[in-house]
PDB file of C-alpha atoms in Angstrom:
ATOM      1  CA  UNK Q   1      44.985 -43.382  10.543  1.00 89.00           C
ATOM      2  CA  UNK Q   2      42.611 -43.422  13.770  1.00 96.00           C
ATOM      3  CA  UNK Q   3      43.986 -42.449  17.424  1.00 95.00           C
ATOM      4  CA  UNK Q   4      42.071 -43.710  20.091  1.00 96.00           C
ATOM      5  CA  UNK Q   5      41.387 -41.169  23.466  1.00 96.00           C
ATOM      6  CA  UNK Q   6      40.731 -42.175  26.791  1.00 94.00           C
ATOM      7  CA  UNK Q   7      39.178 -40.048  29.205  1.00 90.00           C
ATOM      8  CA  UNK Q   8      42.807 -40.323  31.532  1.00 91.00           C
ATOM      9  CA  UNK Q   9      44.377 -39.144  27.931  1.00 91.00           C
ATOM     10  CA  UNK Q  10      42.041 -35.872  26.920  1.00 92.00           C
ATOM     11  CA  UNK Q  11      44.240 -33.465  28.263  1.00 91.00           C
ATOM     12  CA  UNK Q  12      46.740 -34.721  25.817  1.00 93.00           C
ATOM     13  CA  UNK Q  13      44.608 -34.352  23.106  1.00 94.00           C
ATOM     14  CA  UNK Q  14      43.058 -31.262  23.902  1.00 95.00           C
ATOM     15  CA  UNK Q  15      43.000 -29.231  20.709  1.00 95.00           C
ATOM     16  CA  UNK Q  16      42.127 -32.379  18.953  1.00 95.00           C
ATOM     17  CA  UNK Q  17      39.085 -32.948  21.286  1.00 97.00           C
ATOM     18  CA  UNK Q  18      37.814 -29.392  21.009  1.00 96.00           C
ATOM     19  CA  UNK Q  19      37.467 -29.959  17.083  1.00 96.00           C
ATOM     20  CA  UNK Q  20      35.691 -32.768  17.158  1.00 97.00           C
ATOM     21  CA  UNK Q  21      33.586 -30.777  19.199  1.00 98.00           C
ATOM     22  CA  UNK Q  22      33.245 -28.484  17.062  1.00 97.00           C
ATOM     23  CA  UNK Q  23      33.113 -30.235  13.925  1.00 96.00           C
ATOM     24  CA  UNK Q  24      30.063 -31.865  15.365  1.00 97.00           C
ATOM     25  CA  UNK Q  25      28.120 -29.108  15.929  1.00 96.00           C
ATOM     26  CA  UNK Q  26      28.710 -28.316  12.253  1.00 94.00           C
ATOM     27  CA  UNK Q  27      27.667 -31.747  11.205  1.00 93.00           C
ATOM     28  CA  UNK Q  28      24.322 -32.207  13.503  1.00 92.00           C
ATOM     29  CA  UNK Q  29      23.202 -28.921  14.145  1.00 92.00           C
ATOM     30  CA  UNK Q  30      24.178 -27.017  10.694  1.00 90.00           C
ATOM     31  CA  UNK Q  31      24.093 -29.803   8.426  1.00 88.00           C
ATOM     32  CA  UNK Q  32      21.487 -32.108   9.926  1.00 86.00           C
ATOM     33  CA  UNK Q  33      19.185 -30.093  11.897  1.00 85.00           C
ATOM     34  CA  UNK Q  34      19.154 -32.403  15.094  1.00 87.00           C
ATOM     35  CA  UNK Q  35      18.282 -30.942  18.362  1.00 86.00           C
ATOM     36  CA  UNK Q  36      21.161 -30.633  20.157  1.00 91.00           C
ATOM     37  CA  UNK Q  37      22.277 -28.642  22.353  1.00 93.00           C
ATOM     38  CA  UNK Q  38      25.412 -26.155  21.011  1.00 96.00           C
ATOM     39  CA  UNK Q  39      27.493 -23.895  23.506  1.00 96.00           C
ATOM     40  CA  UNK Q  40      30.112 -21.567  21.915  1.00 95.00           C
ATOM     41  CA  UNK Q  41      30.527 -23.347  18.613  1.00 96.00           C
ATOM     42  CA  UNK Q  42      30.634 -27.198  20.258  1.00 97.00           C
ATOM     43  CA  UNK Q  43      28.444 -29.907  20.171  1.00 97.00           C
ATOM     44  CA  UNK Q  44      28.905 -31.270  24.172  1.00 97.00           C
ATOM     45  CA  UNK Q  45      26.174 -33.494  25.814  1.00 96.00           C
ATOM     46  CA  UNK Q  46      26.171 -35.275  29.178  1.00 96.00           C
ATOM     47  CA  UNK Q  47      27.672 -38.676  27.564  1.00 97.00           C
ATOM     48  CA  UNK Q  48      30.884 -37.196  26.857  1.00 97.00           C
ATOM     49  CA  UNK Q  49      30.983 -37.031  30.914  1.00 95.00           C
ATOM     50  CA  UNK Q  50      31.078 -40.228  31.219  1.00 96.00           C
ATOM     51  CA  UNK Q  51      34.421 -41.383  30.431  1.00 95.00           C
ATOM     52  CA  UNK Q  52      34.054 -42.701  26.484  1.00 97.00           C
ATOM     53  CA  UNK Q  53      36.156 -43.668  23.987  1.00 97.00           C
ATOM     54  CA  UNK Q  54      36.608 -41.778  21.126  1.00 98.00           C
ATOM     55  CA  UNK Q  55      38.213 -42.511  17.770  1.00 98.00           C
ATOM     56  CA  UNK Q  56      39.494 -40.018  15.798  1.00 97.00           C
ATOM     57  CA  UNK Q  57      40.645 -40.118  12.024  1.00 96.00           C
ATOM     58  CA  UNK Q  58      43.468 -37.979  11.139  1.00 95.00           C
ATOM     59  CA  UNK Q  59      44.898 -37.376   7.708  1.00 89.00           C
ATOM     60  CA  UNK Q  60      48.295 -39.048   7.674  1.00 85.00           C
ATOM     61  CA  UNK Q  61      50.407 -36.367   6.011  1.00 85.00           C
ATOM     62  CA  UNK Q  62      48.732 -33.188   7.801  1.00 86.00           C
ATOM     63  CA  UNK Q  63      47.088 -34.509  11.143  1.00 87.00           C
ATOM     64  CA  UNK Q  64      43.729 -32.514  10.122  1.00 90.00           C
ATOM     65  CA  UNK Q  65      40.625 -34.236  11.722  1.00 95.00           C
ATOM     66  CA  UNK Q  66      38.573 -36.186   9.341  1.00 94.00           C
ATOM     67  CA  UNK Q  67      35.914 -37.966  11.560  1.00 96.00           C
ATOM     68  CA  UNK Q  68      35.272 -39.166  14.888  1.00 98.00           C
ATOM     69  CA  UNK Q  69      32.718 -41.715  16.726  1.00 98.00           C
ATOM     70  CA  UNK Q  70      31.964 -42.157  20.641  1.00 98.00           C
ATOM     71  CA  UNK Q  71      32.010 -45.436  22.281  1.00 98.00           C
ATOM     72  CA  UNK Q  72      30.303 -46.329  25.934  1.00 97.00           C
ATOM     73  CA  UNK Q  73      30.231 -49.294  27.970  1.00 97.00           C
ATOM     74  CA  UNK Q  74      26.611 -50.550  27.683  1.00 97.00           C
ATOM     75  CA  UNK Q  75      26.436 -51.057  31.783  1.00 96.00           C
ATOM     76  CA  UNK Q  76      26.588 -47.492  31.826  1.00 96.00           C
ATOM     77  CA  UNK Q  77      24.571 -44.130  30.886  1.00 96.00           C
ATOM     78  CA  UNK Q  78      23.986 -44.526  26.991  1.00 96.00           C
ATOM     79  CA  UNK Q  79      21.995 -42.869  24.528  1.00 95.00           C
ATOM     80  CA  UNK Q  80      19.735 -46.026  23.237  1.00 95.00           C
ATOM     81  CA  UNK Q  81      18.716 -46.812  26.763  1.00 94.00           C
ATOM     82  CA  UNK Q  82      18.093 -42.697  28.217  1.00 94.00           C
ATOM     83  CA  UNK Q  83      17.774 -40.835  25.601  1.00 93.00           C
ATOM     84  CA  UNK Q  84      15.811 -43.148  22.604  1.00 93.00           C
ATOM     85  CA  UNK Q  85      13.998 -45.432  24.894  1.00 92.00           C
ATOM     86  CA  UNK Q  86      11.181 -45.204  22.419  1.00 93.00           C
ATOM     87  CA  UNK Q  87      12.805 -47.157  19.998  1.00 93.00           C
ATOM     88  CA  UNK Q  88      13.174 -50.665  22.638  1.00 91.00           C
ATOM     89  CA  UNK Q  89      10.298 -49.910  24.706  1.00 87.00           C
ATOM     90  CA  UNK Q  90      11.037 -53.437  26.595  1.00 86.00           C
ATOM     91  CA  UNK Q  91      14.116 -52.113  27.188  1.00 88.00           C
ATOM     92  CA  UNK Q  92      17.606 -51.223  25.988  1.00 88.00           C
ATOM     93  CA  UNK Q  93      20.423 -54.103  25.413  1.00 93.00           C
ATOM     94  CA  UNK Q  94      22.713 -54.179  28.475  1.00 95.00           C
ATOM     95  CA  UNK Q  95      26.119 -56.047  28.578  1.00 97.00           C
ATOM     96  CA  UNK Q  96      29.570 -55.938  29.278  1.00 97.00           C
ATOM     97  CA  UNK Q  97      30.276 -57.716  26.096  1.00 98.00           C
ATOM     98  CA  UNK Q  98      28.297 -54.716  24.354  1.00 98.00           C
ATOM     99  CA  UNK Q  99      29.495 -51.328  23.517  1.00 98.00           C
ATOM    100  CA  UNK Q 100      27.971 -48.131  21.998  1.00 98.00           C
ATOM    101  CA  UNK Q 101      28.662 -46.252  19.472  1.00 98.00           C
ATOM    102  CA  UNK Q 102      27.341 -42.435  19.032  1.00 97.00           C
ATOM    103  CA  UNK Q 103      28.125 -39.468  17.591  1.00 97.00           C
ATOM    104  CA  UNK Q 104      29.701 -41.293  14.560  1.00 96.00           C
ATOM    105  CA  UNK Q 105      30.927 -37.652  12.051  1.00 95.00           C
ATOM    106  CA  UNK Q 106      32.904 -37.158   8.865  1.00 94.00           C
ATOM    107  CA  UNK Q 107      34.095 -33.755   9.094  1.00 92.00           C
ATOM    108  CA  UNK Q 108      32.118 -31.977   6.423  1.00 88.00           C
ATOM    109  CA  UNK Q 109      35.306 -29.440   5.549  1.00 84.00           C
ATOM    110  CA  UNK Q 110      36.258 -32.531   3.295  1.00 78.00           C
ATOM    111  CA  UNK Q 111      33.193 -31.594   0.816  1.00 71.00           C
ATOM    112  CA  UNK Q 112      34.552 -28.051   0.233  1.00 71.00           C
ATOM    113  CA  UNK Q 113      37.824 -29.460  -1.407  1.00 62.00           C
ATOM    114  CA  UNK Q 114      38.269 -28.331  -5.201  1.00 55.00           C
ATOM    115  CA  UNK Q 115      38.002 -31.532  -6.431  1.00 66.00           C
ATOM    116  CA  UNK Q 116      34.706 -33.031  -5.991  1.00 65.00           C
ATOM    117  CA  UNK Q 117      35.871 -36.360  -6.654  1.00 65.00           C
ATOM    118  CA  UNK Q 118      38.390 -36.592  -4.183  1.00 69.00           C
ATOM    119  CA  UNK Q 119      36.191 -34.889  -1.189  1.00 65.00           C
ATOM    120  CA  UNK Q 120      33.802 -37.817  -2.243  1.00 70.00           C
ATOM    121  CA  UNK Q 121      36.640 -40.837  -1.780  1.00 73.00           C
ATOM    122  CA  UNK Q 122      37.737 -39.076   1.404  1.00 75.00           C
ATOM    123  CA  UNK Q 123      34.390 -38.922   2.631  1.00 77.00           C
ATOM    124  CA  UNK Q 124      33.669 -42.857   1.901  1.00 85.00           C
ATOM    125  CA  UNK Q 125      36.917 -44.067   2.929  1.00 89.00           C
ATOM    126  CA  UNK Q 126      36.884 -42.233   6.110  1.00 93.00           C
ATOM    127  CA  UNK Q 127      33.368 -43.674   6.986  1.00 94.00           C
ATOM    128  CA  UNK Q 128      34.761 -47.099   6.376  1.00 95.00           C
ATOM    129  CA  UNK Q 129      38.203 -46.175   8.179  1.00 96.00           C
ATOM    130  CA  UNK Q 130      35.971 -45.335  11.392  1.00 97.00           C
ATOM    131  CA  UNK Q 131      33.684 -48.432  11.088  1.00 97.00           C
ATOM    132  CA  UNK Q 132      36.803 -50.446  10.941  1.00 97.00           C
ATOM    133  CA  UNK Q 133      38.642 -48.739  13.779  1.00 97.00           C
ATOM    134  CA  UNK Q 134      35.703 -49.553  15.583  1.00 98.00           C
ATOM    135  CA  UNK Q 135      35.538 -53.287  14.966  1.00 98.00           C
ATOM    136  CA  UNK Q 136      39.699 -53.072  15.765  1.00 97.00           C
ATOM    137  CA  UNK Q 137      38.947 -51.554  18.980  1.00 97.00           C
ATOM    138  CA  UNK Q 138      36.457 -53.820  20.144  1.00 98.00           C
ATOM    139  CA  UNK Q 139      38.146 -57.127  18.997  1.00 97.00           C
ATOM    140  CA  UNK Q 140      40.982 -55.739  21.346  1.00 95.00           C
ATOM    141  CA  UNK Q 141      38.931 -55.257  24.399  1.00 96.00           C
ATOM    142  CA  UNK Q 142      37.226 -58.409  23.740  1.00 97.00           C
ATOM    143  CA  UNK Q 143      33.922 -56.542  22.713  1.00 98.00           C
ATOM    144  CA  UNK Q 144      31.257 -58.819  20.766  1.00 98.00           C
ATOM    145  CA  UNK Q 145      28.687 -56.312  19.437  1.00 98.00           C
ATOM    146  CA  UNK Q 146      28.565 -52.921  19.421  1.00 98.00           C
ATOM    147  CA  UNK Q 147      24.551 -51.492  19.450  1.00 98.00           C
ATOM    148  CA  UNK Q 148      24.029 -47.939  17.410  1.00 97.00           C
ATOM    149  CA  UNK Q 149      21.307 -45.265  17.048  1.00 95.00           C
ATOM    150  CA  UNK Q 150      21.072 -44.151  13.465  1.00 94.00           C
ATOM    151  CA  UNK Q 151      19.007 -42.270  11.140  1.00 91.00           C
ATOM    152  CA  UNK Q 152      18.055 -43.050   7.486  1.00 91.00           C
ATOM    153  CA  UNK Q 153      20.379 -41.727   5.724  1.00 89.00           C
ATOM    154  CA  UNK Q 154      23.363 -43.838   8.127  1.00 92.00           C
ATOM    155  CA  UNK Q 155      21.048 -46.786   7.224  1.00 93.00           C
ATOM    156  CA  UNK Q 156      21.615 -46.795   3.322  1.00 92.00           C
ATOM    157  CA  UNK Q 157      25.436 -46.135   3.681  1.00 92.00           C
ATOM    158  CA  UNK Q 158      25.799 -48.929   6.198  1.00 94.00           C
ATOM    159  CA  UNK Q 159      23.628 -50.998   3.572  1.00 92.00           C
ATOM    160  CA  UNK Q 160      25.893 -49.822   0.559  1.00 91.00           C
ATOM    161  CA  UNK Q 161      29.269 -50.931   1.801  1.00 92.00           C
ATOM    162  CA  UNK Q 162      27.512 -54.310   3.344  1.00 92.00           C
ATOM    163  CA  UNK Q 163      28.128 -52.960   7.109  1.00 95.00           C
ATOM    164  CA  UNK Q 164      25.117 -55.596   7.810  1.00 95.00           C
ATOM    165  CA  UNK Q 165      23.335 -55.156  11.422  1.00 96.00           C
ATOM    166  CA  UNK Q 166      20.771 -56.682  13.406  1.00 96.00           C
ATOM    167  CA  UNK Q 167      17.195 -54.416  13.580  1.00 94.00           C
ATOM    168  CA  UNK Q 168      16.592 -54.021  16.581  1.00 94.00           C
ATOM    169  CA  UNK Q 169      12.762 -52.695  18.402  1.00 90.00           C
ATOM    170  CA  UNK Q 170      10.980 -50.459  15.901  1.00 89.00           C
ATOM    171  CA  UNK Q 171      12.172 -48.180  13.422  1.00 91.00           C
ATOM    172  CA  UNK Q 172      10.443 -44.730  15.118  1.00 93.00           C
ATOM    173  CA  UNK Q 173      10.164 -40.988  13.206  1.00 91.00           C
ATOM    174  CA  UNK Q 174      12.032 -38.715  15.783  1.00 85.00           C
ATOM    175  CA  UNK Q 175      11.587 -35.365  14.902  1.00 79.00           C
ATOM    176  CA  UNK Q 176      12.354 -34.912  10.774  1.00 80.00           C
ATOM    177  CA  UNK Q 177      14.075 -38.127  11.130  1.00 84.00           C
ATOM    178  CA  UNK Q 178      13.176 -42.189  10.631  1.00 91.00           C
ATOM    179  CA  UNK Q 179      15.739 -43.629  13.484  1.00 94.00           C
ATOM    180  CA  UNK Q 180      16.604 -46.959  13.898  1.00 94.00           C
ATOM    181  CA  UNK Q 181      18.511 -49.422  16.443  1.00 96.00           C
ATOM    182  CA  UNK Q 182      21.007 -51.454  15.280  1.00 96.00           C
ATOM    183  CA  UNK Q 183      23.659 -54.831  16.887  1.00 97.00           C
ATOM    184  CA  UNK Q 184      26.734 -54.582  14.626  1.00 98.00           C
ATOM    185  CA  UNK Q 185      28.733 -58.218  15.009  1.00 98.00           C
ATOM    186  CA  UNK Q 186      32.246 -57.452  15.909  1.00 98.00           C
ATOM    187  CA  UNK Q 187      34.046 -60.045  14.118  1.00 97.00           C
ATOM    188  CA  UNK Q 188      36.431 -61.242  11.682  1.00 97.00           C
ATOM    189  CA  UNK Q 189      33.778 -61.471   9.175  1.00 97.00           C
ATOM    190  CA  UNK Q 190      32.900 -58.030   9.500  1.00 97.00           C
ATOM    191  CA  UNK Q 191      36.259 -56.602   9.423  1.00 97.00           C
ATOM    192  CA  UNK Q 192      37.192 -58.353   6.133  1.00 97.00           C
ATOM    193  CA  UNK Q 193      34.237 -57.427   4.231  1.00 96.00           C
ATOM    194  CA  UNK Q 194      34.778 -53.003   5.816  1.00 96.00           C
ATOM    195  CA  UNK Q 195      38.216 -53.588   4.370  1.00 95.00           C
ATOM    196  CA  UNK Q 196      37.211 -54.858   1.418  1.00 94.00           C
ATOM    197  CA  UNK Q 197      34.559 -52.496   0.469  1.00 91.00           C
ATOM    198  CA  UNK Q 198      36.915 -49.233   1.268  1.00 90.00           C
ATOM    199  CA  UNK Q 199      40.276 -50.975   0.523  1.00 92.00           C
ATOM    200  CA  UNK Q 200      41.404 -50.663   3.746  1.00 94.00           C
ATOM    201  CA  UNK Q 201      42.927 -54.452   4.677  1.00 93.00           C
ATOM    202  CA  UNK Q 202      45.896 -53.359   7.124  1.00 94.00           C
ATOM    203  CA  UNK Q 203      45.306 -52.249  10.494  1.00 95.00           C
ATOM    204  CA  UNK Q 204      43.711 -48.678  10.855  1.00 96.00           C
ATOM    205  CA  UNK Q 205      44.153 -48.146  14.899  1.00 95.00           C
ATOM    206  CA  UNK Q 206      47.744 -46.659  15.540  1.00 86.00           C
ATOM    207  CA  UNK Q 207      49.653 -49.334  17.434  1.00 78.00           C
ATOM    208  CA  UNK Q 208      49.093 -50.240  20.646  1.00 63.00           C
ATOM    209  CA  UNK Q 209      52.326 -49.005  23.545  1.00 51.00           C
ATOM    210  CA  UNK Q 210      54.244 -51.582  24.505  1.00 42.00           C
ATOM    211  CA  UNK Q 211      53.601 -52.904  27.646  1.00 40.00           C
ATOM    212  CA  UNK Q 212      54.775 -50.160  30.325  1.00 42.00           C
ATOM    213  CA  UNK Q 213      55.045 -47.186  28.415  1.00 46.00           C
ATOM    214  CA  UNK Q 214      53.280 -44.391  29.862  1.00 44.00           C
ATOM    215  CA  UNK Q 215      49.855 -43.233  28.004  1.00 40.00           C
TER     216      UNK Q 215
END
């Protein structure tokens, strides 16, 4: 199951927060090598400052945190437009219809189960669960596209489950890695074919509070 977290809501979610933290300084600075900047075990840059939306995966019998992904508002501070300007030199997308996605992690603690197998299914269907939640999230804030920075490797997987995306600017080496931009279509379409390829056809995001319940 996914949980979304507002920035009003952190404090709520505190412990879970400070994993995902965590777990992504294991997954981009141990296990990828990407220069970023680590303080005390967690994986913290200036964009989770400004008020995102994150979407965590949880295992549904123990709660343990499987993966997470970052979402900003496109009119805002985002990574493709300050940080990888390189790779739209004419400039980044900007629109309220438009979100972005960062920081997208499967908690690498799932590879170190005893059963290879397994790890390997909970690695895949937890990549799909996220890309799903995020198409659920968006189609409920009436978001159209969501824009991404990825690297190679994210490339092939989003290829191999037929997570299909628009190229956008010039794929650019960045450091070790090959990084491209890519405008994922929020729709319908998209959400079938996730579901499909992962087996996940019900709704992933935990239901919505009814109207006037306190968050």
């Amino acid at each position: 199951m996914i949980i979304t977290v507002e920035s009003v809501d952190r404090s709520k979610h505190s412990a879970l927060i400070d994993e995902m933290f965590c777990m992504r300084a294991e997954v981009f600075a141990d296990r990828l090598g990407w220069e970023v900047h680590v303080e005390n075990g967690r994986e913290i840059d200036r964009f989770d400052c400004e008020g995102p939306l994150y979407l965590l995966s949880l295992d549904e019998q123990s709660g343990a945190l499987r993966g997470a992904v970052r979402l900003l508002p496109t009119t805002g501070p985002n990574m493709l437009r300050d940080v990888f300007q390189v790779l739209m030199p004419g400039g980044a997308v900007e629109s309220p219809l438009i979100w972005e996605s960062s920081r997208f992690a499967v908690n690498p603690r799932i590879l170190q189960a005893e059963d290879r197998h397994e790890a390997n299914h909970t690695l895949n269907r937890t990549t799909i669960e996220l890309l799903c939640g995020i198409v659920e999230v968006c189609q409920r804030a009436g978001i159209e596209h969501v824009v991404s920075v990825f690297d190679a490797r994210m490339a092939r997987i989003f290829r191999s489950i037929e997570c299909r995306f628009e190229q956008l600017g010039t794929p650019t080496r960045i450091g070790r890695t090959m990084t491209y931009a890519g405008l994922f279509d929020m729709s319908d379409e998209m959400r079938a074919t996730l579901g499909s390829s992962g087996d996940l056809l019900a709704p992933v995001l935990t239901p919505e509070p009814p109207v006037g319940e306190n968050r």
